[in-house]
Amino acid sequence: MVKDKFIPGRRSFIKTTCLVGMGLAIGIDSLARPFNIFHKNAAGVDVELSPFILIATDGTVTIVNPRPDMGQGTLQSIPSLIAEELEVELSQVKIIQSDGKSKYGSQTSGGSTSVRQLWTPLRKAGAAVKEMLIKAAANRWGVADDKCYAENARIFMKGTDKSLGYGQLAEDASKLEVPLNPSLKDPKDFKIIGKNLKKLDIPERVTGKAVYGLDIDVPGMVYASILHSPMIFGKVVSFDAAAAMKISGVQSVMKCERKMIHRMAEGVAVIASSWWAADKGRRALNVKWDNGGLDKTLHTETYFKACYDAARKSGINFEEHHDFQTKFNGAKLKLEVNYETPFLSHVPVEPENATVVVNDDGSVEIWAPVQGPAETLNEVADYLNVSPEKIKVNATLLGGSYGRKAYIDYVKEACFISKAVKKPVKVIWSREDDIGQGPYRPGMLSHMQGFVKDGRITGFHHHAIGESILGQVFKGLSDDEADGTICEELSTRNSKYQFAGAEKISWTNVKTEIPIMWWRSVNAANFAWGQECFIDELAHLAGKDPVDARMDLLNDERYKKVLQVLVEKSHYREKLTAGRGKGISLFSSFGSICGCCMTVSKVNTGIKIEKVVAVMDCGQFVSPDMVKAQTEGNIVMGISAAIKGGIIWKNGVCQHSNFNNYHVLRLSEMPELEIHIIENGEAPGGVGEAGLPPVAPALGNAIFAATGVRLRNLPIDINNLSMVG
Amino acid sequence: MAKYIITVNRKEYTIDVDPDIPLVWVLRDYLGLKGTKFGCGIASCGACTVHFNGNPARSCQLPISSIPRNAKIVTIEGISGVTLHPVQEAWIEIQVPQCGYCQSGQIMSAVALLKKNPNPTDEHINAALNGNICRCGTYDRIRKAIHKAAQIESSN
Ligand code: FES
Ligand code: FES
């Protein structure tokens, strides 16, 4: 499906004015930067040879990156796929961000799909354009195509010193038929893919020049700070704006709405000439809210209690093989326990923000850090009820996201306010908004049952319990249905563990009003915790070493290899001094397999994380260093999720407001890291998320190895283990 | 509103603003120096770190009225000249940034550390940069890059 969208179709000779102009059109030079990071401007006319490739008559090659960069490196990795086949160096091309238009297909950075989905289609796009340029040159010289070859943005005639630049051939090439099945390069000839090239956007990011959503300035723009309902869904009964209006710079105060995906929330916006004034005004507001019962429903303890109640009953079967329940009841050596994971906030360091102008003629322009330019365009078109052609999306660099900026409630707020005040408006959320308003990664419960026989783990049941994103947010789950998006990942078809006795995956949906959404690795990190710690518990029950017990369950060579390499690189078999321990875990998600080993040591009443070794099998990849960087980031976020955070709502009040009471890992807590990548030429897997799920269980298992304490609830207070257990 | 004169990156600016507006918003929204970022507003994330008379300071905590006219303020835009600062060079060499949003603050903290302590240990680095959050998780590389920058500076 995706494929069709990306193969350059039959198209006519299109002259487009350079897309880079979009920043300059409104007279702000800085706006051009995020879309034109290498400062190359075409002097000639751009010729569109594919939606993703423009070649100007002066030779400038422009590549459109369809997946916004939130730190995962798509600004380089995705254009690399084209550049490799097109035979241009990255330093020779200008890279611009797609604008949400349908000709670029799906444009959401999410689900670790970018390289996986675009690997073949974008290589084909590059190869097709290269073949067209070769044909154009061959025609000009009156020789056969195979007498010509492409290199370094030029076409050469073999055995001669004749050559033509891409710019000289662009117009001719554009009149040719687009080959549907261009031949792709042999991976052994790759010059960009698989190589450790430096990221070209990094200089801008270390000099303060990179432009994020928060840095956008539009002439005539005003700022808005919004007092959201403290109980998220409370209704505005009345508000007193007198004190706010006295603050210098404050222009107006208005009731506004926050369109979340599944429901509407209300707020009061203060509009001012600076964000500081707007925010000061917001703090001076006096609003009366109708919270009708939200103090009861926004209460995490009630939710978890309902989850534990569900664990005592049977859920809806997703799959069951060999009558698990009867075998479990009859088993001699068995275990039944629960594993809990908390709600979490994404907390990207750049808070949610959006700059929008809704013009009198109904046209709309948006500048915002969003994971999905196309989704933004379509959702805003729906929300404002204007046709998509009237909307222009400028997707800026994202100062972190981790799933949060795929949820564009903040963009719609700016639309609502701009429409009302008839000016460009910049909405900036405070950190308190970000932490207190959700949506959150849902807290979940894993009810685990398992049995062992003759030193082997033979029976395994994972009962996944909690609120469903598919159900709550997308209203796509009926009450008698197991959430397939969650259960599929836990299925033995995916976990690759084979249990000789019986196995079962089941599900219970426990509902909550606390708004939830995707968070890096979605539910994989929730359930890897239960799966991988419980496998360890069963291994010990069977009298087996946890690695040997896993090996015994695996017959897929890729999984075995990851585990073998992990054992080797982490020196897992070496004896440790007393008070130290190593824990292993293995989990597959987003098309990749990641193994993790943690070493911890006892310190006073707690433990210290000394070292983390991760082994990643993501098949083919664009840049080994980017795979490493993503895995490092996942380890850090995975440790934060395991030992920090944990969003708690009590009687309708979020117990956290900012980084002083919602903690994330800091530099002094960083263990030593070691990442190993398996090279096997398999189909590309995702790298933005797959490294996260195995982190917490490796820690839980390491703590058990070092201290004998088995922890089943996250987050863990690693400084005080005696409090739990 | 009141008139203030401040010196940023060796340049003097006159601005007419609210006395309690924090420096971070003055830099960003009045002086157009957007390299300094906002992340928390309560001195907990370090994204807004600048140098105040040579010391790292959280600009979200500095109301404009508290800043003397002759105070020397340096931002990320002011640490490099014709060539990059060795810390920036090291950041590129080690490929530190992911999203990069926290990195202006990280770099300002690192530059200030190296000025006081040209050869810091991991413990010194931990102490000096613990106030700078990186949600993307580049800490390991930050540590390596500071050692690298120390090397570059000593060989210069
Ligand atoms: S914005 Fe100043 S420390 Fe976070
Ligand atoms: S690089 Fe993204 S927050 Fe540090």
XYZ file of C-alpha atoms and ligand atoms in Angstrom, chain A residues 70-71 205 212 347-350 398-402, chain B residues 96-103 106 133-139 142, ligand 2:
34
model
C 12.317 14.771 16.882
C 15.846 13.631 17.675
C 22.033 22.152 17.057
C 12.273 24.578 16.896
C 7.979 15.553 29.251
C 9.824 16.604 26.104
C 12.100 19.478 27.155
C 10.466 21.694 24.524
C 10.806 19.020 17.499
C 12.574 19.573 20.816
C 11.759 16.026 21.862
C 8.374 14.365 21.609
C 8.367 10.614 22.414
C 25.988 14.393 21.081
C 22.654 16.004 20.140
C 19.539 14.054 19.364
C 16.680 16.572 19.328
C 19.249 19.128 20.457
C 16.795 21.252 22.409
C 18.629 20.855 25.733
C 22.057 21.216 24.199
C 24.339 21.615 28.346
C 18.042 17.505 31.867
C 18.319 15.690 28.562
C 15.130 13.750 27.967
C 16.567 12.226 24.768
C 19.219 10.618 26.949
C 22.517 11.926 25.568
C 24.227 11.956 28.984
C 27.892 14.568 27.023
S 18.992 16.164 22.962
Fe 16.829 16.138 23.198
S 16.573 16.795 25.235
Fe 18.701 16.598 25.039
